[in-house]
Structure formats: C-alpha cells, structure tokens
XYZ file of C-alpha atoms in Angstrom:
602
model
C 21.618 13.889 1.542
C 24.134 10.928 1.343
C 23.295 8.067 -0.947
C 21.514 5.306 0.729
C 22.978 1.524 0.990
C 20.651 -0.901 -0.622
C 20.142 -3.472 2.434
C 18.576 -6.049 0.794
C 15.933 -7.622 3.339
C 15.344 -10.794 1.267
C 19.039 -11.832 1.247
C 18.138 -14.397 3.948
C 15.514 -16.012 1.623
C 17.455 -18.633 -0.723
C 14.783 -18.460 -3.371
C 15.325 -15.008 -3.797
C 18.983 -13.887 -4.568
C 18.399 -12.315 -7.983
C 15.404 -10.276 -6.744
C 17.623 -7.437 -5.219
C 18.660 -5.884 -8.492
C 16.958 -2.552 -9.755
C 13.770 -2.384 -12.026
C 15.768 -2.388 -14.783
C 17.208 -5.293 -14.471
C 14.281 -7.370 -14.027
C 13.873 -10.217 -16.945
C 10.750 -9.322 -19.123
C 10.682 -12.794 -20.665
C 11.110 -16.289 -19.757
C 11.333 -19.338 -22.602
C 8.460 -21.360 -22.324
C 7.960 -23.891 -19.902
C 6.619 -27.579 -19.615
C 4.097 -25.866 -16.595
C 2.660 -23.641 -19.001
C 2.305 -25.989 -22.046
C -0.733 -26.207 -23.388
C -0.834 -29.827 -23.230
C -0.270 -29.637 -19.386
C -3.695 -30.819 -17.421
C -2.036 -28.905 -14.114
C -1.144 -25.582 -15.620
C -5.272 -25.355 -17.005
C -6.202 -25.872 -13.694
C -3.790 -23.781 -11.365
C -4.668 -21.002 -9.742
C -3.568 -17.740 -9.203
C -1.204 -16.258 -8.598
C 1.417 -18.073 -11.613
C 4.229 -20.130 -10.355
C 6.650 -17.830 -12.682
C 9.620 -17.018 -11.235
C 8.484 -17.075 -7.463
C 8.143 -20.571 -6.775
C 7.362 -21.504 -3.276
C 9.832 -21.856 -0.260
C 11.316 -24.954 -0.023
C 11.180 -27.663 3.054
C 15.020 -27.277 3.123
C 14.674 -23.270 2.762
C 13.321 -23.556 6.629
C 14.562 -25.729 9.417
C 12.977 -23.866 12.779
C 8.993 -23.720 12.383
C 7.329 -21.781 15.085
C 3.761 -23.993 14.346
C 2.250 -27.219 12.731
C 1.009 -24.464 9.831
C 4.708 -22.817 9.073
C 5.660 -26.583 8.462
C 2.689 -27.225 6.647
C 3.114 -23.732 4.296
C 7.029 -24.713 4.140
C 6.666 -28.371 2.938
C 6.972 -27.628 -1.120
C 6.140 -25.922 -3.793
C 2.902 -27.890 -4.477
C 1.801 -26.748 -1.388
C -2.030 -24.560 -2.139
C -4.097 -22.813 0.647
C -7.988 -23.464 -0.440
C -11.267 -21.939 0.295
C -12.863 -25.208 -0.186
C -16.561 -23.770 0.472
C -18.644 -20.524 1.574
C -21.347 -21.687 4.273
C -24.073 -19.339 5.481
C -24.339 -18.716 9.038
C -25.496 -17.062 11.920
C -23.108 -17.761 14.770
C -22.535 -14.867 17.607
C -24.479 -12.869 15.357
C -28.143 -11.295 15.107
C -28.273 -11.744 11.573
C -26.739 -14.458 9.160
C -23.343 -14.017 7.684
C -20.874 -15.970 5.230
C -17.996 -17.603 6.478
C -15.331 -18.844 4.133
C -13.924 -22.554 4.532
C -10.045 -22.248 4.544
C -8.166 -25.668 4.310
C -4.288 -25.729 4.658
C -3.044 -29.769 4.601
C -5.007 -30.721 7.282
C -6.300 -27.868 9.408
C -9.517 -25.692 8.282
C -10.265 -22.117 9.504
C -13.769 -20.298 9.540
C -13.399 -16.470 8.635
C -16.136 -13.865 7.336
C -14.953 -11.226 4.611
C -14.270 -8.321 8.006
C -11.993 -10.914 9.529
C -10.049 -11.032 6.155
C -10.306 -7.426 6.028
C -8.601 -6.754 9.705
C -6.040 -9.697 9.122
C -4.744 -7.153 6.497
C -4.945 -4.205 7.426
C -2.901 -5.722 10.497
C -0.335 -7.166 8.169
C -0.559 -4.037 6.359
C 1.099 -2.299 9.719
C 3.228 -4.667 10.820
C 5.121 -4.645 7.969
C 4.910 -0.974 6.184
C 7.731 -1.520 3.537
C 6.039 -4.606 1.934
C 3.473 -4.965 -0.624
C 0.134 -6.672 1.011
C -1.324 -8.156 -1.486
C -5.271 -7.021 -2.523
C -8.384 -9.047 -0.927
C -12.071 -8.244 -3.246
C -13.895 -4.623 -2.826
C -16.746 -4.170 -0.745
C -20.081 -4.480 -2.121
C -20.497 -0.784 -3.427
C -23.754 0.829 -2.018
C -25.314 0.782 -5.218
C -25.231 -3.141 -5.003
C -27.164 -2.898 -1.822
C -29.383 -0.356 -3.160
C -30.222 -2.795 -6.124
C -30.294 -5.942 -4.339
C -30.902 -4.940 -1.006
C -30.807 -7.650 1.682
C -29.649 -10.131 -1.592
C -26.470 -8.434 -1.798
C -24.421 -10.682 0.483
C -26.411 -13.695 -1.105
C -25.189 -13.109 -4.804
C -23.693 -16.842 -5.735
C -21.861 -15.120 -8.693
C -20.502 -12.681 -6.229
C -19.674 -15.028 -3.511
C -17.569 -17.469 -6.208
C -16.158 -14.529 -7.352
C -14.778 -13.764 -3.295
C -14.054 -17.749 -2.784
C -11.421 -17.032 -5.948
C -9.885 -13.533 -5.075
C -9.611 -14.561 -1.148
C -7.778 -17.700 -1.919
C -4.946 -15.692 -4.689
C -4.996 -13.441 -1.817
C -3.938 -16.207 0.450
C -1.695 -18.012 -1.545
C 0.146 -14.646 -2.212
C 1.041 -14.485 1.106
C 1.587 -18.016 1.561
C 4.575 -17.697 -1.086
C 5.864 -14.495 -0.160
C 9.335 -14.861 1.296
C 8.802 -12.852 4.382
C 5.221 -12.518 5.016
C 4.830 -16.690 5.264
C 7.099 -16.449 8.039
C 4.509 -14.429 10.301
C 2.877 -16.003 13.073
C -0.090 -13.740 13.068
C -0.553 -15.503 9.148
C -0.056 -18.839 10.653
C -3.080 -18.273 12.981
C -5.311 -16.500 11.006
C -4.649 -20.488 8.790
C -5.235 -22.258 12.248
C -8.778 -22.999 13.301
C -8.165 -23.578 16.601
C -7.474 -19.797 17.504
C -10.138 -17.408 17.188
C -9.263 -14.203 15.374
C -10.661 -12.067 17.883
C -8.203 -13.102 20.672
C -5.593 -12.709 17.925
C -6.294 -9.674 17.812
C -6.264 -8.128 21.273
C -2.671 -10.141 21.729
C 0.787 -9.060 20.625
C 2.188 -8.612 18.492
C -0.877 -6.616 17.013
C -1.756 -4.896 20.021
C 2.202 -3.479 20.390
C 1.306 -1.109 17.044
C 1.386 2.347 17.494
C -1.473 4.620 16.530
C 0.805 6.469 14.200
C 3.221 4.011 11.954
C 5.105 6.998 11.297
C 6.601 7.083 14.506
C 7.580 3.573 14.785
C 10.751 1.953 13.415
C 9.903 0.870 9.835
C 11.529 -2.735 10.339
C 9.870 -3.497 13.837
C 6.730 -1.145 14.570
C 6.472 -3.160 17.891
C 9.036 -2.024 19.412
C 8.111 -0.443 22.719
C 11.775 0.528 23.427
C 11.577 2.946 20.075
C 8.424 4.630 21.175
C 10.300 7.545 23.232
C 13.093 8.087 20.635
C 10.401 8.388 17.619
C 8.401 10.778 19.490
C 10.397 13.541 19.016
C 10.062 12.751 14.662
C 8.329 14.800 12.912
C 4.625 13.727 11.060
C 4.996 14.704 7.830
C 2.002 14.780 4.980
C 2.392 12.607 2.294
C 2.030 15.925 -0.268
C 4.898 17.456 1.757
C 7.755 17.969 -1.010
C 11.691 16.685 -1.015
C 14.678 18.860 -1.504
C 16.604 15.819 -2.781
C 14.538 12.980 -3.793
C 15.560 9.958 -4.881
C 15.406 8.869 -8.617
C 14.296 5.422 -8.508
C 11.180 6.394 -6.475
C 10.199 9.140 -8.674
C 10.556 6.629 -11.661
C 8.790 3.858 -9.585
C 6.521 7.046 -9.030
C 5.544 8.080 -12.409
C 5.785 3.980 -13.789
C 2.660 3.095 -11.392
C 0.615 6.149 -11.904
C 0.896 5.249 -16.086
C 0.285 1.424 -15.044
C -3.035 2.563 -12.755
C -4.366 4.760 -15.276
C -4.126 2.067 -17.773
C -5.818 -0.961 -16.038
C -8.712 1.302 -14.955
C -9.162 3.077 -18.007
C -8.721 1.421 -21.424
C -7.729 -1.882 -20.267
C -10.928 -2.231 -17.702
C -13.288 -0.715 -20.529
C -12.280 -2.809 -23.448
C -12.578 -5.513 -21.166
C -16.176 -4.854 -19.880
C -17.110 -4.228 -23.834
C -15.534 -7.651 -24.770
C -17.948 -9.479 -22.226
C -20.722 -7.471 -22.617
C -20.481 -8.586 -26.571
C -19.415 -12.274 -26.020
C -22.622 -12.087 -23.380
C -25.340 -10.856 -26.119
C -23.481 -12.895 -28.611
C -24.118 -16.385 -25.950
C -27.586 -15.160 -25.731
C -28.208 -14.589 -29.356
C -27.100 -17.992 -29.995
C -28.837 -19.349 -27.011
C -32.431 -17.976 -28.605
C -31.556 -19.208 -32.368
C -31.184 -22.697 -30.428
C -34.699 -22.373 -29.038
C -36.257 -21.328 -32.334
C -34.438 -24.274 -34.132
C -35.426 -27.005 -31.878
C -38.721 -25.845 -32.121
C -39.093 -24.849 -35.798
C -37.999 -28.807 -35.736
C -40.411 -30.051 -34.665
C -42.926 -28.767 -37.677
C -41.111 -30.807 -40.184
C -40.107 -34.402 -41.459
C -37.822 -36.408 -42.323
C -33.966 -35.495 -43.079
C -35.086 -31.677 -43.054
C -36.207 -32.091 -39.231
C -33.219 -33.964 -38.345
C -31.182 -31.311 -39.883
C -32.474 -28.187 -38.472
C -32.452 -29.973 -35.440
C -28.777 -30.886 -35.613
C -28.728 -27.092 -36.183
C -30.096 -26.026 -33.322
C -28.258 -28.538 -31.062
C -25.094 -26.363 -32.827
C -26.005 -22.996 -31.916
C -26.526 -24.905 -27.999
C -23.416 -25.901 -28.046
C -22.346 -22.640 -28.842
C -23.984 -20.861 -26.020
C -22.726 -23.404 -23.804
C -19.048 -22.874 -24.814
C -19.182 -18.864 -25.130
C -20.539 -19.197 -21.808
C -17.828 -21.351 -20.637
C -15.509 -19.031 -22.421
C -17.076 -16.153 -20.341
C -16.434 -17.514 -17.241
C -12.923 -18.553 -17.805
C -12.451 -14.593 -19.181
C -13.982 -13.391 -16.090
C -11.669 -15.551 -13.955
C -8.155 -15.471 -15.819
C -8.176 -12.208 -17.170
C -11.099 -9.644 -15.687
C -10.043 -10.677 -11.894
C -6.495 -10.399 -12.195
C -6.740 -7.342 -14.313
C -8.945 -5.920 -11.708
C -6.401 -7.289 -8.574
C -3.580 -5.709 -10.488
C -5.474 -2.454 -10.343
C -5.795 -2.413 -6.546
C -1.912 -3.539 -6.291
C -0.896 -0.116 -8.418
C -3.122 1.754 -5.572
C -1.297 0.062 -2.813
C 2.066 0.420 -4.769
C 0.958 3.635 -4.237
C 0.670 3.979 -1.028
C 3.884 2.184 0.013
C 5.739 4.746 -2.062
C 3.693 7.590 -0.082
C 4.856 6.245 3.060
C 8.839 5.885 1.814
C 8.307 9.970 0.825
C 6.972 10.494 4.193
C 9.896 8.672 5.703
C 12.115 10.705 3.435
C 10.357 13.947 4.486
C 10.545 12.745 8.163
C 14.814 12.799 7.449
C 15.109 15.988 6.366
C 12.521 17.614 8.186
C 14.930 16.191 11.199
C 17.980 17.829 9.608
C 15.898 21.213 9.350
C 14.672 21.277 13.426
C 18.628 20.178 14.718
C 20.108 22.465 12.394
C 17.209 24.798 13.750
C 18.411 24.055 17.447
C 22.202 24.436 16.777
C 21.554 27.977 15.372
C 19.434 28.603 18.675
C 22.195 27.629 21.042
C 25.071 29.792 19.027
C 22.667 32.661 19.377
C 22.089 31.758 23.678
C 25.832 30.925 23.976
C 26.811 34.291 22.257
C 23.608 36.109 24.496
C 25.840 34.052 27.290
C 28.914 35.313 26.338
C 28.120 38.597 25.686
C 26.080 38.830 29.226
C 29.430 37.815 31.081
C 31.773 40.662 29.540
C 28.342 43.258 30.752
C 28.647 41.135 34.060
C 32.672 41.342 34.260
C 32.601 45.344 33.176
C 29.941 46.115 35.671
C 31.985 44.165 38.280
C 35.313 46.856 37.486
C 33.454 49.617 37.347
C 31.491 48.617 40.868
C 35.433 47.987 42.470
C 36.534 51.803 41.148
C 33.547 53.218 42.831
C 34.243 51.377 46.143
C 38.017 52.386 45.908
C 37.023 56.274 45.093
C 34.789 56.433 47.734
C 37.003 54.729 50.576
C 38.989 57.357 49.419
C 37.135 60.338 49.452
C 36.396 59.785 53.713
C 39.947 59.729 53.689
C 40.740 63.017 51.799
C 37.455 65.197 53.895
C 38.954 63.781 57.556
C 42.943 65.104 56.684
C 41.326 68.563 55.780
C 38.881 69.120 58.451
C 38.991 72.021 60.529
C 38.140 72.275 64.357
C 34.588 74.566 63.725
C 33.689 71.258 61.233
C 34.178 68.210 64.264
C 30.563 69.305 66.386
C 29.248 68.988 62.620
C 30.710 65.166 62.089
C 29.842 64.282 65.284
C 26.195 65.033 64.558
C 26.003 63.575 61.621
C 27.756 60.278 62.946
C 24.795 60.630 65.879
C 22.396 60.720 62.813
C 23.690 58.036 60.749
C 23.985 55.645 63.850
C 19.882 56.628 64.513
C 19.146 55.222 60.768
C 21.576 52.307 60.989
C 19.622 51.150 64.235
C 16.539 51.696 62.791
C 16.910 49.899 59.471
C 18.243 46.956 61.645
C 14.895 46.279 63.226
C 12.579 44.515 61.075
C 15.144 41.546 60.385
C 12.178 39.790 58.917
C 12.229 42.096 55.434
C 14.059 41.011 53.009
C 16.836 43.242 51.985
C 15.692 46.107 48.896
C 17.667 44.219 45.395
C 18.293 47.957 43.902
C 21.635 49.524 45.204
C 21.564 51.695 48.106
C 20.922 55.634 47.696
C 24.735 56.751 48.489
C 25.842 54.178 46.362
C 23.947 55.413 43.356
C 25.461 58.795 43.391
C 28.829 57.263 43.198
C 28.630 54.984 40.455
C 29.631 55.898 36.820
C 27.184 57.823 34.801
C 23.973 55.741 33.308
C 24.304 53.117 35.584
C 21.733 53.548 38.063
C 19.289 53.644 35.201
C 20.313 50.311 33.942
C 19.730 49.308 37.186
C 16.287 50.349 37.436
C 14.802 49.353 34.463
C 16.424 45.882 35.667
C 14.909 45.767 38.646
C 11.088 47.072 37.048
C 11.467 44.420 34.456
C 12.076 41.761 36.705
C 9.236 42.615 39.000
C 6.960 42.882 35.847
C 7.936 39.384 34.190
C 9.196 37.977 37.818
C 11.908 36.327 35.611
C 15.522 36.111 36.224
C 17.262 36.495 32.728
C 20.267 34.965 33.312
C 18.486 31.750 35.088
C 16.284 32.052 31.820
C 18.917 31.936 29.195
C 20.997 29.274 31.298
C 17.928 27.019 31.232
C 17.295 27.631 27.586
C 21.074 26.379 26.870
C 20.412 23.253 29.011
C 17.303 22.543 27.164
C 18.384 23.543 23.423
C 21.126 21.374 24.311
C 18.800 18.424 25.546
C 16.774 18.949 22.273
C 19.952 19.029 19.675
C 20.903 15.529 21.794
C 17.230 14.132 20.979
C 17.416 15.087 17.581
C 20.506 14.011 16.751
C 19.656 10.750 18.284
C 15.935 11.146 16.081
C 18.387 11.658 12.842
C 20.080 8.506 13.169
C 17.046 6.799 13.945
C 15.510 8.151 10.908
C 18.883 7.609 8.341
C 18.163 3.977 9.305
C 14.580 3.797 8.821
C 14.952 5.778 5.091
C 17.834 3.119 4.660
C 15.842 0.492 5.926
C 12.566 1.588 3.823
C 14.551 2.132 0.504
C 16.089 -0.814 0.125
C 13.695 -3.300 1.682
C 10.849 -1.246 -1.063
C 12.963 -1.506 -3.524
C 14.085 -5.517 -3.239
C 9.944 -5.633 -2.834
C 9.516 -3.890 -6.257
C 11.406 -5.408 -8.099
C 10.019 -9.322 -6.677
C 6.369 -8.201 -7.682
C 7.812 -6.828 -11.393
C 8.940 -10.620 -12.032
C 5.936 -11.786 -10.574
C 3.742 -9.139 -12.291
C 5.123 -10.330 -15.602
C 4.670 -14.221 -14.950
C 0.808 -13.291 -14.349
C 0.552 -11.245 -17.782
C 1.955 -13.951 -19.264
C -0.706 -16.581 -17.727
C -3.169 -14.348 -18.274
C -2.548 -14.289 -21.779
C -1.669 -17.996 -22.533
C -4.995 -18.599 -20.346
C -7.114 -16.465 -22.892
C -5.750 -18.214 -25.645
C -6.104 -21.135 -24.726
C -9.887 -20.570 -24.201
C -10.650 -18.928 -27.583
C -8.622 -22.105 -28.787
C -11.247 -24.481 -26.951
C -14.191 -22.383 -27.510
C -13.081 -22.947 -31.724
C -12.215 -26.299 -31.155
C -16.175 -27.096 -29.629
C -17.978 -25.226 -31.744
C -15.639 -25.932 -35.094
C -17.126 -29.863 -34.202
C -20.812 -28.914 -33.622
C -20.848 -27.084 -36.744
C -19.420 -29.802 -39.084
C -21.585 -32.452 -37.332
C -24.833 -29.969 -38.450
C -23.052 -29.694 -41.644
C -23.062 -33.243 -42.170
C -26.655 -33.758 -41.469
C -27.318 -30.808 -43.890
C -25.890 -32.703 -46.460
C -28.057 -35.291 -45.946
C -30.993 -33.256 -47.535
C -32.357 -34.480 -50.830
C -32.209 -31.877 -53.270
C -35.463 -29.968 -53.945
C -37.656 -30.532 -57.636
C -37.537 -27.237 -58.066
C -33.388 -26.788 -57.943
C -32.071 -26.237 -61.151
C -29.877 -28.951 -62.825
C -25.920 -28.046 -62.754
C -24.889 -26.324 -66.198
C -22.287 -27.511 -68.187
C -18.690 -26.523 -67.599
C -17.794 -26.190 -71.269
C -21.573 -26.148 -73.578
C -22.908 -28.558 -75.748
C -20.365 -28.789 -78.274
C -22.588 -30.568 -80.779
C -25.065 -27.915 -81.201
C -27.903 -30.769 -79.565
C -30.529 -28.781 -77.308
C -32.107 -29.956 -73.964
C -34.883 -32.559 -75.142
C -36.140 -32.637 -71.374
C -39.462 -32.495 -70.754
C -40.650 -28.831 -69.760
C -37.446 -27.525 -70.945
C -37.612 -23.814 -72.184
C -34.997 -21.803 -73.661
C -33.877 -18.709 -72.112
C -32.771 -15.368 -73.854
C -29.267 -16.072 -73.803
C -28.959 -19.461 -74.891
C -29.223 -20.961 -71.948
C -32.006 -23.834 -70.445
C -34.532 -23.424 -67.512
C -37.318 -25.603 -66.088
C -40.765 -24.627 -67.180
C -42.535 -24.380 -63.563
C -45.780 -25.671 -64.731
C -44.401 -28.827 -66.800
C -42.422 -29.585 -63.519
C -45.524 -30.037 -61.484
C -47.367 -31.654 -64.296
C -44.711 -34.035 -64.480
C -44.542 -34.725 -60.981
C-alpha cells in the first residue's frame, strides 16, 4: 500500500495552521496567561470548553456568511452560545417535557434533550472524519426505576444538562469546520423548526450506509452508483498493512479510556463522597453548637456560638467547593470519557475505510485473474475451433475424392446398381425436403460421421447432449463472462480510486482532527486543574477567617477558678514557698490548689 499524502482539511482555517503536525508534535505546555490568572474575574467565571490554544474564529477569518447566525457565531472570540433557562412544557405533546432556552446574540431557540440528540447524530454523519463533540447520557433505567416519573424533574440533573449542552454547543461553535454548517446555524435559529430540518437536505441526501458514501461529502447523489460496488467491511476485519499512527492513536485512547473510567472516575466519586459527609458532619456540629448556645451565658454563649456560626460557614463553603468540583473537574472528566469512546469510533471507521481499500485491491485483482483464465479458455477454444475446421476441410477433400476414384473404376455389370441407388438417394432427398418447417438436426449428418477422423463424432455428441441438458451455448457463455469480468475490473478499478481518495481523505483530515483536540485536550486539563486549586484556595481562605473570628471570641473567655496558676519558668530561687491561701505542696516540690480552700475562699 503506498504511503498516504497528509491533506490537511483545516489549511483553509487561518486560526489553525500549526494544528496539521503529528501527535508528537503537539505542545504539552503553554506559559501562563493573564486569562488564566488567578486574579482574573473572567477566567473564574468562563465556561467550558478553555480558550487554550483554540480561540474562536475571527470576524476577519470569514467574509461570506450564509445566515444572520454564521455572522453572529463569526463576530469574535468573546462570542458564547447560552442555555439561559430549562422551562417545563407540554407543547405537541401528551405529556410534559423540558425544553432548553438557547440564546446566540440575539436569537433564542427551544430544543428538548431528543432534538439535541438527532442534531448530532446528524452531524455525526455528515461529517464522519471529525470528532462530534459529547452531549450528557441518558437517564440510566435505574434512575427511572428510583425516581420514577421524577426522573426528568431532577433540578440537580437538569443544571447538570443546562452545563454539558451548552460546552457541547460552544464546542461546535469554535470548531473550525463544524461552525461553518448550516444545519448548526439552524438548529441556533428559532425561527426554523427542527423537524422540517430534518426531512430537508442536506440531511435527508445521507445514505443508509456511511460506508458507501464519499467520506468528504456523504451527500453526494452522483457517488451513490460508484460506491455501490465497495465493499462493507466490519470494523474487527484485520489490515495487511496498517498504518502506524492509527495503531498508536489506537492503543493511546484505549490507555486514556481505561483511565478516566477507572481510577480517575473512582478516586473522584470517593473525593466527593468524603468532602459530602465531611459538609454534613460540619453542618450537624453547627446545629448542636447553636443550640448548646443557647443553655449558657455570657462570653461562654457568645463563644460557642461564634463556634457554631464557624462550622456553618464551613458547610457552606465545602458545599460550594462541591459544586464547583462537580462542575470543573467531575463533568469534564466525565465528557472526556465519552470523547475517548467516540475517538474510538472515528478510528473504527478510518480501519473500515482502510479495509474497504484493500478489500478493493483483493476483488480487482480477483477479476483480473478471472479474465486471464476466460481469455486463455478463449484462446485455447479457438485453436480446438481452428483444428476442427482443418480436419472438417480434409474430410470434404477425401471424400470428393473418393466418388471420383469408384466412377473411373466401374465396370458395366456395376451402372444398373448406381442407377438404383441414385433412384434411392433422390427418394430420401425429396422426402427430407418436405417438412421445411423443422429446423435442421445440429449433429452432423450420418455419411459425414463415418468420414471424419477418429473420436470426433463422439466429441460431437457429448456436445450436442450437453447443450440440450444445460440449453447453454459455451462459447456465447464464456464470451459474455469476458464482457462482464471486464465490466467488473472497469467498476473496480474506478471503486479503487474512489476508495485511495477517501483513505487519503480520512487519514489526513483524522489526523489534522487529532491532533486540534490533543491541544485542546491539554488546555482543559490545565483549567481543570487551576480551577480545583483555586477552589481548595477559596474554600481555606473562608473557613481560615471563620475560624480565627471564633478564635477571637474564645479568647474572650475569663479563665476558670479552678485553672491552675502558670508555674514559674526558672523556680523560686530564694527558697520562699507559696504563702497562698489553700496552697498545698505536692510530692515533687511543686504547688497545687487545695479544692476545698478554693471554694471556701470563694
């Protein structure tokens, strides 16, 4: 197989001209920025997915805009789609629903979760060798058993869509290809419902089987008759030369799945599970503070009560914490995981498309070994047909001569005899002339037979009884199987070119793909991080100032008459013993307050 060309697809986009460059090359770190400072107020509150290295297209990027949306999406990087609200609603429907509010600049859109759902799977198709980005999982049937007709009511899950839908959105939105879809631009405009989206073009131009569809336009109906005749391969189906970088991009996302939903998505669910009992814990000490409070008097009720108001403030920030955990780190860990799967898939289909080459270059090499072995068949069939043809001439010439021979060596008694049987062969002649209607017998005639060479007339026979039998002519047959064998090794070769490009097509534009969601992969770690950090920074900061403000009130606390008097760094040096009242020496020397003289003396 002949090395592919790396046609980079994104070579039109400006903002992407480093992006084409193998895995390898891709820049793991970038020097801290003023966006992601922590003193920034913007870079707290930004969404995902991270500015990074993809920044948005550019108003000068893009001069022809198909809609009022593609300018809208193309006016600058500061440019956000938001799911300003979820509303519940029954509209065309028996029972009620959620619809999400999308607002780009000034237009708003309506969708449920199933119209997000078919808007990707449609982008999914239109554009095979690009990486869709993720939109939330289902409620799992376990939610519905538990909550049953609550489950599409859960606030926490419903915040938790409003979040993931609008990343999901914004991906796209940024993307340097997919923003330039139409099919995106109307799914953004509220004026077009998504139903008559979909039952017009270019949706309704995809085939049922993306396989058999160009991989950079699957809508064209020109294509459909020239990828009919590829191959649909399995995606388990092995290569006889694969290609390196796939099998490394291969083996890289496996590793990277298995480790966001194993130890990564565990040690996650442990941390919140403990930073959730330890909010609770905290949340309870409160209540038995404030109340314990309330029993007592003075400085020591002001302090316990300062106390309690601490562990609040606690609970209120690990809760906060919580929630920013669940939204900067747990969601994007958990998006990431469903981008390995679809990784996956997009490499699946790339094999398939590999397959579909080579399984190509297996049928036409197939085909050409079929017509050398009908072409030889031909061949050989033509010497049988020219040898039969001499040795039909020799019999003709030996038996013009023979007539000849017997008429120059006749005798007189012998002429009554030739007359008679001339009389005899003129009575069959006339009578086989008759019935003009009957076809004439395809064998050879009787006298002929006995003059032809030996083993002929059988060759003849069992020629004629297997034609009757199979009512086939075999050199018709073979003729027409060189016509068609020869149609079929056009076709294919036609199919191999088609599917060179597509592989071509598919490696490259995967591969310039790849390597745009590596950067972009590693810009999210990197806010994901910085955005947990920041929290536990926060969360210290709050509760480091409710715990010195209790601390403070503590202090405040007259010492108890029963709280032993500080001892002396260094002794008495004189010798002198403790003349306070109640004073009582110990074993060793040292002084201690006689409990009864103390309350006597109070």
């Amino acid at each position: 197989m002949d090395t592919f060309e790396d046609e980079n697809p994104f070579d039109d986009a400006s903002n992407l001209h480093s992006e084409a460059s193998s895995t390898s090359g891709v820049v793991l770190y970038e020097p801290p920025s003023n966006q992601l400072s922590p003193s920034s107020p913007r870079s707290q509150s930004r969404p995902f997915p991270s500015p990074g290295t993809h920044r948005a297209p550019q108003a000068g990027d893009k001069t022809d805009f198909c809609c009022a949306t593609d300018r809208v999406l193309h006016s600058g990087e500061d440019m956000e789609v938001l799911i300003t609200d979820a509303q519940k609603t029954s509209v065309n429907s028996s029972s009620p629903y959620i619809v999400y509010v999308i607002r780009t600049g000034n237009a708003e859109a309506r969708h449920r979760y199933s119209e997000f759902e078919s808007f990707r799977q449609s982008m999914a198709r239109l554009y095979p060798t690009l990486i869709i980005p993720p939109i939330p999982s289902k409620n799992t049937i376990g939610d519905y058993a538990v909550k049953q007709a609550k489950a599409k009511e859960d606030a926490a899950m419903i915040a938790r869509r409003k979040r993931m839908l609008q990343t999901f959105l914004n991906r796209i939105a940024r993307h340097p290809i997919l923003s330039n879809e139409h099919v995106f631009h109307r799914f953004l405009d509220g004026e077009v419902s998504w139903t008559e989206v979909l039952n017009s073009p270019p949706i309704t131009l995809l085939p049922k089987n993306i396989l058999k569809a160009p991989s950079h336009n699957p809508t064209d109906q020109n294509a459909s008759s020239a990828y009919s005749v590829l191959p649909n391969p399995s995606a388990a189906h092995p290569l006889r030369n694969p290609d390196q970088r796939f099998l490394d991009s291969e083996a890289f996302t496996h590793k990277f799945a298995n480790h966001l939903s194993g130890p990564m998505e565990k040690v996650t669910r442990r941390v919140i599970k403990r930073w959730t009992d330890y909010a609770q814990d905290h949340a309870d000490l409160g209540a038995a503070l404030n109340g314990f409070s309330l029993n007592e008097t003075g400085a020591l009720s002001a302090a316990i009560e300062k106390t309690g108001q601490a562990a609040d403030a606690t609970y209120m920030s690990t809760t906060k914490l919580l929630q920013e955990l669940e939204q900067n780190w747990a969601e994007p860990s958990h998006e990431y995981s469903q981008f390995a799967s679809i990784i996956k898939k997009l490499l699946a289909y790339r094999h398939q498309k590999h397959v579909q080459y080579e399984m190509t270059q297996d049928a036409l090499a197939n085909k050409r070994e079929s017509l050398d072995e009908l072409e030889k068949s031909e061949r050989e069939a033509k010497r049988l047909e020219e040898a039969l043809g001499r040795g039909r001439s020799t019999a003709q010439s030996d038996q013009q001569i023979q007539p000849q021979t017997a008429s120059t060596h006749s005798s007189p008694e012998n002429v009554g005899e030739e007359e008679e049987n001339n009389e005899t062969n003129e009575g069959h002649a006339q009578a086989n002339s008759w019935p003009a209607a009957l076809p004439p017998h395809p064998g050879p005639s009787p006298t002929r037979r006995r003059s032809r060479a030996p083993g002929m007339g059988l060759l003849n026979a069992l020629s004629y009884t297997l034609h009757g039998m199979m009512d086939v002519d075999p050199e018709s047959a073979r003729r027409n199987g060189i016509t068609k064998t020869r149609e079929n090794i056009s076709q294919l070769e036609d199919a191999l070119h088609l599917s060179t490009q597509d592989l071509k097509y598919s490696s490259s534009t995967i591969q310039a793909d790849l390597d745009r969601f590596q950067r972009q992969k590693v810009a999210d770690l990197r806010e994901m991080a910085i955005n947990m950090a920041r929290s536990h920074r926060e969360w210290c900061k709050k509760n480091l100032e409710a715990w010195e403000d209790a601390k403070k009130e503590i202090d405040t606390i007259p010492d108890h008459p029963n709280r032993m008097p500080p001892t002396p760094a260094s002794g008495n040096a004189s010798g002198s013993h403790d003349t306070t009242p109640g004073a009582v020496a110990g074993p060793s020397g040292t002084n201690r307050r006689d409990s009864v003289a103390t309350i006597n003396g109070r």
